[in-house]
Coordinates of C-alpha atoms in Angstrom, one line a residue:
M217 CA 127.5 -3.8 -24.7
S218 CA 127.6 -4.6 -28.7
I219 CA 128.5 -1.6 -30.4
K220 CA 129.1 -1.2 -34.4
V221 CA 132.1 0.4 -36.0
A222 CA 131.6 1.3 -40.4
R223 CA 133.9 -1.0 -41.6
K224 CA 136.1 -0.7 -45.2
E225 CA 135.9 -4.6 -47.2
S226 CA 139.4 -5.5 -47.7
A227 CA 138.7 -9.1 -49.0
S228 CA 138.2 -10.1 -52.6
R229 CA 139.1 -12.3 -54.9
F230 CA 142.6 -13.2 -55.7
L231 CA 143.0 -16.7 -58.2
G232 CA 139.8 -17.9 -56.0
L233 CA 140.7 -17.2 -53.2
V234 CA 139.2 -14.9 -51.1
V235 CA 142.2 -12.7 -49.7
N236 CA 143.5 -9.2 -48.9
K237 CA 145.6 -9.1 -51.8
T238 CA 148.5 -6.4 -50.3
V239 CA 148.7 -8.6 -47.3
F240 CA 148.6 -11.6 -48.9
L241 CA 151.3 -11.1 -51.5
T242 CA 153.6 -9.4 -49.2
A243 CA 153.7 -11.8 -46.5
I244 CA 154.5 -14.8 -49.1
A245 CA 157.4 -12.9 -50.7
A246 CA 158.8 -11.7 -47.2
I247 CA 158.7 -15.4 -46.0
I248 CA 160.0 -16.7 -49.2
F249 CA 162.9 -13.8 -49.0
T250 CA 163.7 -14.8 -45.7
V251 CA 163.5 -18.7 -46.1
G252 CA 165.7 -18.1 -49.2
F253 CA 168.4 -15.8 -47.4
T254 CA 168.9 -18.4 -44.7
L255 CA 169.3 -21.1 -46.8
I256 CA 171.5 -19.8 -49.0
F257 CA 173.6 -17.8 -46.5
E258 CA 173.4 -20.1 -43.7
E259 CA 176.5 -18.5 -41.7
Q260 CA 176.6 -15.2 -43.0
A261 CA 172.7 -15.6 -41.7
D262 CA 173.6 -17.0 -38.1
Y263 CA 176.1 -14.8 -37.9
Y264 CA 174.1 -11.7 -38.4
F265 CA 170.7 -12.8 -37.0
G266 CA 173.5 -13.5 -33.6
M267 CA 174.1 -9.9 -34.4
A268 CA 171.0 -9.0 -34.0
Q269 CA 170.1 -10.9 -31.2
T270 CA 172.8 -9.7 -28.7
F271 CA 172.3 -5.9 -29.5
V272 CA 168.2 -6.8 -28.7
S273 CA 169.2 -8.4 -25.0
A274 CA 172.1 -6.0 -24.7
H275 CA 169.8 -2.5 -24.7
G276 CA 166.6 -4.0 -25.8
G277 CA 166.4 -6.4 -22.6
W278 CA 165.1 -4.3 -20.2
I279 CA 161.4 -2.9 -22.1
Y280 CA 160.9 -6.8 -22.2
T281 CA 160.8 -6.8 -18.6
L282 CA 159.5 -4.0 -18.0
V283 CA 156.8 -4.3 -21.2
V284 CA 155.6 -8.4 -19.1
N285 CA 155.3 -7.6 -16.3
L286 CA 152.5 -4.5 -17.4
F287 CA 150.5 -6.9 -19.5
I288 CA 150.0 -8.7 -16.0
V289 CA 149.3 -5.5 -14.2
F290 CA 146.8 -4.4 -17.2
C291 CA 145.5 -7.4 -17.1
L292 CA 144.4 -8.0 -13.6
Y293 CA 143.3 -4.8 -13.6
M294 CA 140.8 -5.3 -16.6
A295 CA 139.6 -8.2 -14.5
F296 CA 138.7 -6.5 -11.4
S297 CA 137.5 -3.1 -12.9
K298 CA 134.3 -1.9 -14.4
F299 CA 134.6 -3.6 -17.0
G300 CA 134.9 -7.2 -16.0
K301 CA 131.6 -7.4 -16.4
I302 CA 131.8 -6.9 -20.0
R303 CA 130.0 -9.6 -21.7
I304 CA 132.0 -10.8 -24.7
G305 CA 130.2 -10.3 -27.8
G306 CA 126.8 -8.1 -25.5
H307 CA 125.3 -8.9 -22.3
K308 CA 123.3 -11.7 -24.7
A309 CA 126.1 -13.4 -25.7
K310 CA 126.6 -17.1 -25.3
P311 CA 129.7 -19.1 -25.1
E312 CA 130.1 -21.3 -28.4
F313 CA 132.0 -24.3 -26.0
S314 CA 131.6 -25.7 -23.1
L315 CA 134.3 -24.9 -20.3
W316 CA 136.4 -28.1 -20.7
A317 CA 136.5 -27.6 -24.1
W318 CA 137.5 -23.9 -24.4
F319 CA 139.9 -24.1 -21.8
A320 CA 141.3 -27.2 -23.7
M321 CA 141.7 -25.6 -26.6
L322 CA 143.8 -22.6 -25.2
F323 CA 145.6 -24.5 -23.2
S324 CA 146.7 -26.8 -26.7
A325 CA 147.8 -24.2 -28.8
G326 CA 149.2 -22.0 -26.2
I327 CA 151.4 -24.6 -24.4
G328 CA 152.0 -26.7 -27.3
N329 CA 155.3 -29.3 -27.7
G330 CA 157.1 -26.9 -24.7
L331 CA 155.0 -28.1 -22.2
V332 CA 156.7 -32.0 -22.9
L333 CA 160.3 -30.9 -24.0
F334 CA 161.5 -28.0 -21.2
S335 CA 159.8 -29.2 -18.4
I336 CA 162.3 -31.3 -18.1
A337 CA 165.4 -29.2 -20.0
D338 CA 165.2 -25.9 -18.5
P339 CA 165.9 -27.1 -15.0
V340 CA 168.3 -29.4 -15.9
R341 CA 170.4 -26.7 -17.5
D342 CA 169.9 -23.6 -15.1
F343 CA 170.8 -25.9 -11.9
L344 CA 174.0 -26.4 -14.3
N345 CA 174.4 -22.6 -15.2
P346 CA 172.7 -21.4 -12.9
P347 CA 171.4 -17.1 -12.6
R348 CA 172.0 -16.2 -9.6
L349 CA 173.5 -18.7 -7.4
A350 CA 176.2 -19.6 -8.4
G351 CA 178.7 -21.6 -5.6
H352 CA 175.8 -21.7 -3.6
E353 CA 174.2 -24.9 -1.7
P354 CA 172.8 -27.4 -4.3
A355 CA 169.4 -27.4 -2.8
L356 CA 168.8 -23.9 -3.1
I357 CA 170.4 -24.2 -6.7
A358 CA 167.3 -26.6 -8.1
Q359 CA 165.3 -24.7 -6.5
E360 CA 165.6 -21.1 -8.3
A361 CA 166.3 -23.4 -11.8
I362 CA 162.6 -24.4 -10.8
N363 CA 161.3 -20.9 -10.0
F364 CA 162.9 -19.6 -13.1
S365 CA 160.7 -21.9 -15.5
F366 CA 157.8 -20.7 -13.9
L367 CA 158.4 -18.0 -14.0
H368 CA 159.2 -18.8 -18.6
H369 CA 156.6 -20.8 -18.6
G370 CA 153.9 -19.3 -16.4
I371 CA 151.9 -15.9 -15.8
H372 CA 153.9 -13.5 -17.5
G373 CA 153.7 -15.3 -21.1
W374 CA 150.1 -16.4 -20.7
A375 CA 149.4 -12.6 -20.0
I376 CA 150.6 -11.8 -23.5
Y377 CA 147.9 -14.1 -24.8
S378 CA 145.8 -12.3 -23.1
V379 CA 146.5 -8.9 -23.7
V380 CA 146.0 -9.6 -27.4
G381 CA 143.5 -12.5 -26.9
L382 CA 141.2 -10.5 -24.8
S383 CA 142.2 -7.8 -27.8
L384 CA 140.8 -9.1 -30.8
A385 CA 137.9 -10.9 -28.7
Y386 CA 136.3 -7.4 -27.4
F387 CA 137.1 -5.4 -31.4
T388 CA 135.5 -8.2 -33.6
F389 CA 132.4 -9.6 -31.1
N390 CA 131.2 -6.7 -29.5
R391 CA 132.1 -4.0 -32.7
K392 CA 131.8 -6.2 -35.1
M393 CA 135.2 -5.9 -36.7
P394 CA 137.2 -8.2 -38.8
L395 CA 139.2 -10.9 -36.9
T396 CA 142.7 -9.0 -37.4
L397 CA 145.5 -6.4 -35.6
R398 CA 144.6 -4.4 -36.9
S399 CA 141.3 -4.5 -35.5
A400 CA 142.6 -4.0 -32.2
F401 CA 144.1 -0.1 -32.9
Y402 CA 140.9 0.8 -34.3
P403 CA 140.1 3.6 -31.3
L404 CA 144.5 5.0 -31.9
L405 CA 143.9 5.0 -36.1
G406 CA 140.3 5.0 -37.0
N407 CA 139.9 4.7 -40.0
R408 CA 143.7 5.1 -41.0
I409 CA 144.0 0.6 -40.2
H410 CA 142.3 0.0 -43.3
G411 CA 145.3 1.3 -44.9
W412 CA 148.9 0.9 -45.1
M413 CA 148.8 0.6 -41.2
G414 CA 146.6 -2.0 -40.7
D415 CA 148.2 -3.7 -43.8
L416 CA 151.1 -3.6 -42.3
I417 CA 149.5 -4.9 -38.8
D418 CA 149.2 -8.4 -40.4
I419 CA 151.8 -8.6 -42.2
M420 CA 154.2 -8.5 -39.4
A421 CA 151.6 -11.1 -37.5
V422 CA 151.5 -13.5 -40.2
I423 CA 154.7 -13.3 -40.8
T424 CA 156.2 -14.1 -37.4
T425 CA 153.1 -16.2 -36.8
L426 CA 154.3 -18.1 -39.8
F427 CA 158.0 -18.3 -38.5
G428 CA 157.0 -18.9 -35.3
L429 CA 154.7 -22.5 -36.1
A430 CA 157.4 -23.8 -38.6
T431 CA 160.6 -23.4 -36.1
T432 CA 158.4 -25.3 -33.8
I433 CA 157.1 -27.3 -35.4
G434 CA 160.7 -28.5 -36.5
F435 CA 162.0 -28.9 -33.1
G436 CA 159.7 -31.0 -32.0
V437 CA 159.9 -33.3 -35.2
G438 CA 163.7 -33.7 -33.9
Q439 CA 162.0 -34.9 -30.1
I440 CA 160.0 -36.6 -32.1
N441 CA 161.8 -39.1 -33.9
S442 CA 163.6 -39.6 -30.6
G443 CA 161.2 -40.9 -29.3
L444 CA 160.4 -43.0 -32.2
T445 CA 164.1 -44.7 -32.2
H446 CA 163.6 -44.8 -28.4
V447 CA 160.4 -46.4 -28.5
F448 CA 160.5 -48.5 -32.4
G449 CA 164.3 -47.8 -32.7
I450 CA 163.4 -46.5 -36.6
P451 CA 166.7 -43.6 -36.8
S452 CA 166.9 -39.9 -36.0
S453 CA 167.8 -38.9 -39.2
L454 CA 166.9 -36.3 -41.6
F455 CA 164.8 -38.0 -44.1
Y456 CA 162.7 -39.5 -40.9
Q457 CA 162.0 -35.8 -39.5
V458 CA 160.7 -34.6 -43.2
L459 CA 158.4 -37.8 -43.0
I460 CA 157.6 -37.0 -39.6
I461 CA 156.3 -33.7 -40.9
L462 CA 154.7 -34.6 -44.1
G463 CA 152.4 -36.3 -41.8
V464 CA 152.0 -33.8 -39.5
T465 CA 151.0 -31.4 -42.7
L466 CA 148.8 -34.3 -43.7
A467 CA 147.4 -34.4 -40.0
A468 CA 146.6 -31.0 -39.8
T469 CA 145.5 -30.4 -43.5
I470 CA 142.7 -32.9 -42.7
S471 CA 142.0 -31.2 -39.4
A472 CA 142.0 -27.2 -40.4
F473 CA 139.7 -28.7 -43.4
S474 CA 136.5 -29.9 -40.4
G475 CA 137.3 -26.3 -39.3
V476 CA 137.0 -24.9 -35.5
N477 CA 134.5 -27.1 -33.9
K478 CA 135.9 -30.1 -35.3
G479 CA 138.6 -31.0 -36.1
V480 CA 140.5 -29.1 -33.6
Q481 CA 138.5 -29.1 -31.0
M482 CA 138.3 -32.9 -31.0
L483 CA 142.4 -32.6 -31.8
S484 CA 142.8 -30.2 -28.2
K485 CA 140.1 -32.2 -26.2
L486 CA 142.7 -34.9 -27.0
N487 CA 145.9 -33.3 -25.8
V488 CA 144.7 -32.6 -22.5
R489 CA 143.4 -36.4 -22.3
V490 CA 146.8 -38.3 -23.0
A491 CA 148.7 -35.3 -21.1
S492 CA 146.3 -36.3 -18.3
A493 CA 147.1 -39.9 -18.7
I494 CA 150.7 -39.5 -18.7
F495 CA 150.3 -37.0 -15.8
L496 CA 148.7 -39.5 -13.5
L497 CA 151.0 -42.5 -14.6
V498 CA 154.1 -40.8 -12.9
L499 CA 152.2 -39.6 -10.3
I500 CA 151.0 -43.3 -9.6
L501 CA 154.6 -44.9 -10.2
G502 CA 156.8 -41.7 -9.1
P503 CA 157.1 -39.8 -6.0
T504 CA 153.4 -39.1 -5.1
T505 CA 154.0 -37.8 -2.1
F506 CA 157.2 -35.8 -2.9
I507 CA 155.1 -34.4 -6.3
F508 CA 152.6 -32.5 -4.6
K509 CA 154.9 -31.3 -1.7
S510 CA 156.9 -30.1 -4.2
Y511 CA 154.1 -28.6 -6.2
I512 CA 152.7 -26.4 -3.0
Q513 CA 156.3 -25.9 -2.4
N514 CA 157.2 -24.3 -5.7
I515 CA 154.4 -22.4 -5.8
G516 CA 155.3 -21.3 -2.8
S517 CA 158.9 -19.8 -3.7
Y518 CA 157.7 -18.3 -7.0
L519 CA 154.6 -16.2 -5.6
V520 CA 157.4 -15.2 -2.9
H521 CA 160.4 -14.4 -5.2
F522 CA 158.2 -13.0 -8.1
I523 CA 158.6 -9.6 -8.3
D524 CA 162.4 -10.3 -7.8
M525 CA 162.6 -12.9 -10.5
S526 CA 160.7 -11.1 -13.3
T527 CA 162.5 -7.7 -12.5
W528 CA 165.8 -9.0 -12.5
T529 CA 168.0 -7.6 -15.5
E530 CA 171.2 -8.5 -15.0
S531 CA 172.8 -4.9 -13.7
L532 CA 174.8 -5.7 -11.2
Q533 CA 176.4 -8.9 -12.6
G534 CA 177.8 -8.2 -16.1
T535 CA 176.5 -11.4 -17.0
D536 CA 174.7 -12.8 -20.6
W537 CA 172.4 -15.9 -18.9
Q538 CA 169.2 -13.9 -19.7
K539 CA 170.0 -13.9 -23.6
T540 CA 169.3 -17.3 -24.2
R541 CA 166.9 -17.5 -21.7
T542 CA 164.9 -15.0 -20.3
I543 CA 164.6 -12.2 -23.3
M544 CA 164.8 -15.4 -25.2
Y545 CA 161.7 -16.7 -24.3
W546 CA 159.7 -13.5 -23.8
G547 CA 160.1 -13.5 -27.8
W548 CA 158.7 -16.5 -28.1
W549 CA 155.7 -15.6 -26.5
I550 CA 155.7 -12.3 -28.2
S551 CA 156.6 -13.9 -31.6
W552 CA 153.9 -16.2 -30.7
S553 CA 151.3 -13.8 -29.2
P554 CA 149.0 -12.6 -33.1
F555 CA 148.8 -16.8 -33.2
V556 CA 147.5 -17.7 -30.7
G557 CA 145.7 -14.2 -29.4
T558 CA 143.7 -14.8 -32.4
F559 CA 142.8 -18.3 -32.0
I560 CA 141.9 -17.5 -28.7
A561 CA 139.7 -14.8 -29.2
R562 CA 138.1 -16.6 -31.8
I563 CA 137.1 -19.6 -29.7
S564 CA 136.0 -17.1 -26.7
K565 CA 132.5 -15.6 -27.0
G566 CA 130.1 -15.5 -24.6
R567 CA 132.3 -15.1 -21.8
T568 CA 133.0 -12.0 -19.5
I569 CA 136.2 -10.3 -19.5
K570 CA 136.9 -10.8 -15.8
E571 CA 136.1 -15.0 -16.2
F572 CA 137.7 -14.6 -19.5
I573 CA 141.3 -13.2 -18.0
L574 CA 140.9 -15.3 -15.5
C575 CA 140.8 -18.4 -17.1
V576 CA 143.3 -17.3 -19.8
L577 CA 145.1 -15.9 -17.0
I578 CA 145.2 -18.4 -14.0
L579 CA 144.9 -22.0 -14.7
P580 CA 146.9 -23.2 -17.7
A581 CA 149.8 -21.7 -15.8
L582 CA 148.7 -23.8 -12.6
V583 CA 148.4 -27.1 -14.7
T584 CA 152.2 -25.8 -16.1
F585 CA 153.0 -25.6 -13.3
L586 CA 151.9 -28.9 -11.9
W587 CA 153.2 -30.5 -14.8
F588 CA 156.8 -28.7 -14.3
S589 CA 156.7 -30.6 -10.7
A590 CA 155.9 -33.1 -11.1
F591 CA 158.4 -33.7 -14.0
G592 CA 161.5 -31.1 -13.2
G593 CA 160.8 -31.6 -9.4
T594 CA 161.7 -35.2 -9.6
T595 CA 164.3 -34.8 -11.8
M596 CA 165.9 -31.8 -9.4
R597 CA 165.5 -34.4 -6.6
D598 CA 167.3 -37.7 -8.3
I599 CA 169.7 -35.4 -9.2
L600 CA 170.2 -33.6 -5.7
L601 CA 170.4 -37.7 -4.2
G602 CA 173.1 -38.7 -7.1
D603 CA 171.4 -39.9 -10.4
T604 CA 173.3 -37.6 -13.2
A605 CA 171.6 -39.8 -16.0
M606 CA 168.9 -36.5 -16.5
I607 CA 172.5 -34.6 -17.3
A608 CA 173.8 -36.7 -19.8
A609 CA 170.5 -36.9 -21.6
V610 CA 170.4 -33.2 -21.4
N611 CA 173.3 -32.7 -22.7
D612 CA 173.0 -34.9 -25.2
N613 CA 170.3 -33.7 -26.7
I614 CA 167.4 -32.4 -25.1
S615 CA 164.5 -34.2 -27.3
T616 CA 165.6 -37.7 -25.4
A617 CA 165.1 -36.3 -22.3
L618 CA 162.2 -37.6 -21.7
Y619 CA 162.5 -40.6 -22.8
V620 CA 165.3 -41.3 -20.8
F621 CA 162.9 -39.8 -17.6
F622 CA 160.5 -42.5 -18.4
D623 CA 163.1 -45.0 -18.3
K624 CA 162.5 -44.7 -14.5
F625 CA 159.2 -45.6 -14.5
P626 CA 157.6 -49.2 -14.9
L627 CA 155.5 -49.1 -18.0
A628 CA 158.6 -47.0 -19.2
M629 CA 156.9 -48.2 -22.6
L630 CA 153.3 -47.4 -22.5
L631 CA 154.9 -43.9 -21.4
K632 CA 157.1 -43.5 -23.9
V633 CA 154.1 -43.7 -26.7
L634 CA 151.6 -41.9 -24.7
G635 CA 154.9 -38.8 -25.2
V636 CA 155.7 -39.1 -28.8
I637 CA 151.1 -39.3 -29.2
L638 CA 151.0 -36.1 -27.2
I639 CA 153.8 -35.4 -28.8
C640 CA 152.9 -35.4 -32.7
S641 CA 148.9 -34.5 -30.9
F642 CA 150.5 -31.2 -29.6
I643 CA 152.3 -30.1 -33.2
I644 CA 149.2 -30.9 -35.8
T645 CA 147.0 -28.6 -33.5
S646 CA 149.4 -25.8 -33.2
A647 CA 149.8 -26.6 -37.8
D648 CA 146.0 -26.9 -38.0
S649 CA 145.0 -23.6 -35.6
G650 CA 147.8 -21.8 -36.9
A651 CA 146.7 -22.1 -40.5
L652 CA 142.8 -21.0 -39.4
V653 CA 144.5 -18.3 -38.1
V654 CA 146.7 -17.2 -40.9
D655 CA 143.3 -17.7 -43.1
S656 CA 141.3 -15.5 -41.0
I657 CA 143.9 -12.4 -40.9
T658 CA 145.1 -12.3 -45.0
S659 CA 141.2 -12.8 -45.9
G660 CA 140.4 -9.2 -44.0
G661 CA 139.1 -11.0 -40.9
K662 CA 136.7 -13.2 -42.1
L663 CA 135.8 -16.1 -39.8
K664 CA 134.1 -17.6 -42.4
T665 CA 136.6 -18.6 -46.2
P666 CA 136.6 -21.8 -48.2
R667 CA 137.7 -24.4 -46.9
Y668 CA 141.3 -25.3 -49.5
Q669 CA 142.8 -21.2 -47.8
R670 CA 143.3 -23.4 -44.7
V671 CA 144.8 -26.0 -46.7
I672 CA 146.8 -24.1 -48.1
W673 CA 148.2 -22.3 -45.2
A674 CA 148.6 -25.9 -42.8
V675 CA 150.6 -27.0 -46.4
A676 CA 152.1 -23.7 -46.3
I677 CA 153.2 -24.4 -42.8
G678 CA 154.9 -28.1 -43.3
V679 CA 157.0 -27.2 -46.8
I680 CA 158.6 -24.1 -44.7
A681 CA 159.7 -26.8 -42.0
S682 CA 160.7 -29.1 -44.2
V683 CA 162.5 -26.6 -46.3
L684 CA 164.4 -25.2 -43.2
M685 CA 165.4 -28.7 -41.6
Y686 CA 166.2 -29.2 -44.5
G687 CA 168.8 -26.4 -45.4
G688 CA 169.4 -26.0 -41.9
G689 CA 168.1 -23.1 -41.2
L690 CA 165.6 -22.8 -38.3
N691 CA 168.6 -22.0 -35.9
A692 CA 168.7 -19.0 -37.7
L693 CA 164.8 -18.4 -37.6
Q694 CA 164.2 -18.7 -34.4
T695 CA 167.0 -16.3 -33.9
V696 CA 164.5 -13.9 -35.9
V697 CA 161.9 -15.3 -34.4
T698 CA 163.0 -14.1 -30.6
I699 CA 164.4 -10.6 -32.5
S700 CA 160.8 -9.9 -34.2
G701 CA 159.1 -10.2 -30.0
L702 CA 160.9 -6.8 -29.7
P703 CA 159.2 -4.3 -31.9
F704 CA 155.6 -6.6 -31.6
A705 CA 156.6 -5.8 -27.6
I706 CA 155.6 -1.9 -28.3
L707 CA 153.2 -2.9 -30.5
L708 CA 150.8 -4.7 -27.5
V709 CA 152.0 -2.1 -25.4
L710 CA 150.6 0.0 -28.1
M711 CA 147.2 -2.2 -27.7
C712 CA 146.7 -1.4 -24.4
F713 CA 146.5 1.9 -24.4
S714 CA 143.5 1.5 -27.7
L715 CA 141.9 -1.7 -25.9
Y716 CA 141.5 0.0 -22.7
R717 CA 140.6 3.6 -24.9
G718 CA 137.9 1.2 -27.0
M719 CA 136.2 0.1 -24.1
T720 CA 136.0 3.3 -21.8
E721 CA 134.7 5.1 -24.8
D722 CA 131.8 2.2 -25.4
Y723 CA 131.6 2.0 -21.5
E724 CA 130.7 5.6 -21.3
K725 CA 128.5 5.8 -24.6
A726 CA 126.4 2.9 -22.6
E727 CA 126.3 4.5 -19.7
R728 CA 124.7 7.8 -21.4
K729 CA 122.4 5.6 -22.9
E730 CA 121.4 3.7 -19.7
K731 CA 120.5 7.1 -18.1
L732 CA 119.1 7.8 -21.3
L733 CA 116.6 5.5 -20.9
E734 CA 116.3 6.2 -17.5
R735 CA 114.9 9.0 -18.2
E736 CA 112.7 7.9 -21.2
S737 CA 111.1 5.2 -18.6
Y738 CA 110.9 8.4 -15.9
R739 CA 109.5 10.9 -17.8
K740 CA 106.6 8.1 -19.5
N741 CA 106.3 7.1 -15.9
I742 CA 105.5 10.7 -15.2
L743 CA 102.8 11.3 -18.0
D744 CA 101.3 8.0 -17.9
L745 CA 99.9 9.3 -14.3
V746 CA 99.8 12.8 -15.2
N747 CA 97.5 11.0 -18.2
K748 CA 95.3 9.0 -15.8
E749 CA 94.3 11.9 -13.2
R750 CA 93.0 14.4 -16.1
E751 CA 91.2 10.4 -17.4
E752 CA 89.5 10.5 -13.5
K753 CA 88.6 14.6 -13.7
N754 CA 87.4 13.6 -17.1
L755 CA 85.5 11.0 -15.8
K756 CA 84.0 12.5 -12.8
K757 CA 83.0 15.8 -14.7
I758 CA 81.0 13.1 -17.1
D759 CA 79.8 10.5 -15.0
P760 CA 79.4 12.4 -11.3
D761 CA 77.9 9.2 -9.5
K762 CA 81.2 7.3 -10.3
D763 CA 83.0 9.7 -8.4
P764 CA 84.8 8.0 -5.5
D765 CA 83.8 10.9 -3.2
K766 CA 80.0 10.8 -3.8
Q767 CA 79.7 7.0 -3.7
P768 CA 77.0 5.5 -0.6
K769 CA 79.4 4.9 2.2
I770 CA 77.7 1.3 4.1
T771 CA 79.0 1.8 8.1
D772 CA 78.6 -1.1 10.3
L773 CA 75.1 -1.5 12.5

């Protein structure tokens, strides 16, 4: 089912670039203003952004809770309804990438260094500051800490990515529209997406993508620096962190220049291979049996408490735990969704909707749960046995927690080196795929643009991260990214309605066309039979001897 929609060309030449000037210039101006404000008025920015975050958490937290659960329901409906058999790009479309390469790229773009940074820190922090079980048995608190880590890094987040990714993939490859967020709203807005409404949607996507990537890279660089301190004794300082950002930016620039088929795909496969090597070493050198038992138990406990945790809003407790945990994560996932969703859409041509949903929604979550069970679960076990080293490490600096964890294993130095490589690779993958996505949005959804445009955005991400790290504005900007998720959540709900309407329209058109073809085929068959009968009658009139009924019959004697 592939239907082409009339489109207006929004990209034009500007200073040698192929861009939508409104989106490009407005996004650049907004970025410069926001970065400048957080640097010049850092204390005021922290204060006002903090107030905004408190307000959003207090009055908009229930909206986050509601919509992220609705996204799961919507995705499962799409997978198992009549739409599940639709193929992205039409029924003849073939996947551009192998299943292995596709999964590696979507996993690397969607998880990033958060998998490494929070797999130990989150369970420990939630154990020390329990959301609901303060004063209960430590083993129960430890299990709930794992459960909430699964909640924050599991199916809900990937449902957000699935909504954006599926919407953009469908309208890009099935309706032949530009790969940009505005396209997903065509069934609701019609040709108005080519005006200021569409520009506003794309501007929001560009700004949140760049700020989300910049803050993530800024905080990830701290973990790289901590790893280099542990492994090579390099001091942890702003100077070295800026050097690391420059190195990451250079690598991301080279990868972005080479494109999706080369640089991004290669780095994504490297991510999965290095992560697999680290996990296997931890599994073999660590408590193997416990990790597998923990994985099974953790998934079971997560599923049992799934609805309870997913809909918990602190309404009776009167606490603000969710402000810095659940609400922060939902805002972060949603703020990343324009970037990750666009990238997933870009690489998903040829997949059926059912295959897309089940792979994007379930597989990355299962891998994440296994990783958290190995790292976070083992840490919880050690804490319950009286080892408080990880508590001290997390309280001191969560960036060093992974390396302190590796100190407990044989081949600790090898694990630390692999850890540094993995974090670097994750950050580079995020930066270069982010550059490709921003380039696509600002160019009006073009899949092929001059290569130097990708380089510009890769450098911009590194510059934003470096400036904010130098000026101390990363914390304020992280809060901005979290707050910006709320209006985007409403936008994504509208995206769900738009996708459903668009698919329903196309499905009904395809059904009418199929019925019309069936009627035409039936009519043709009837005409063929009538014509054949007429030909036989005419043949009898012309040559009666050829009448089958008058032919001599041969009987057995």
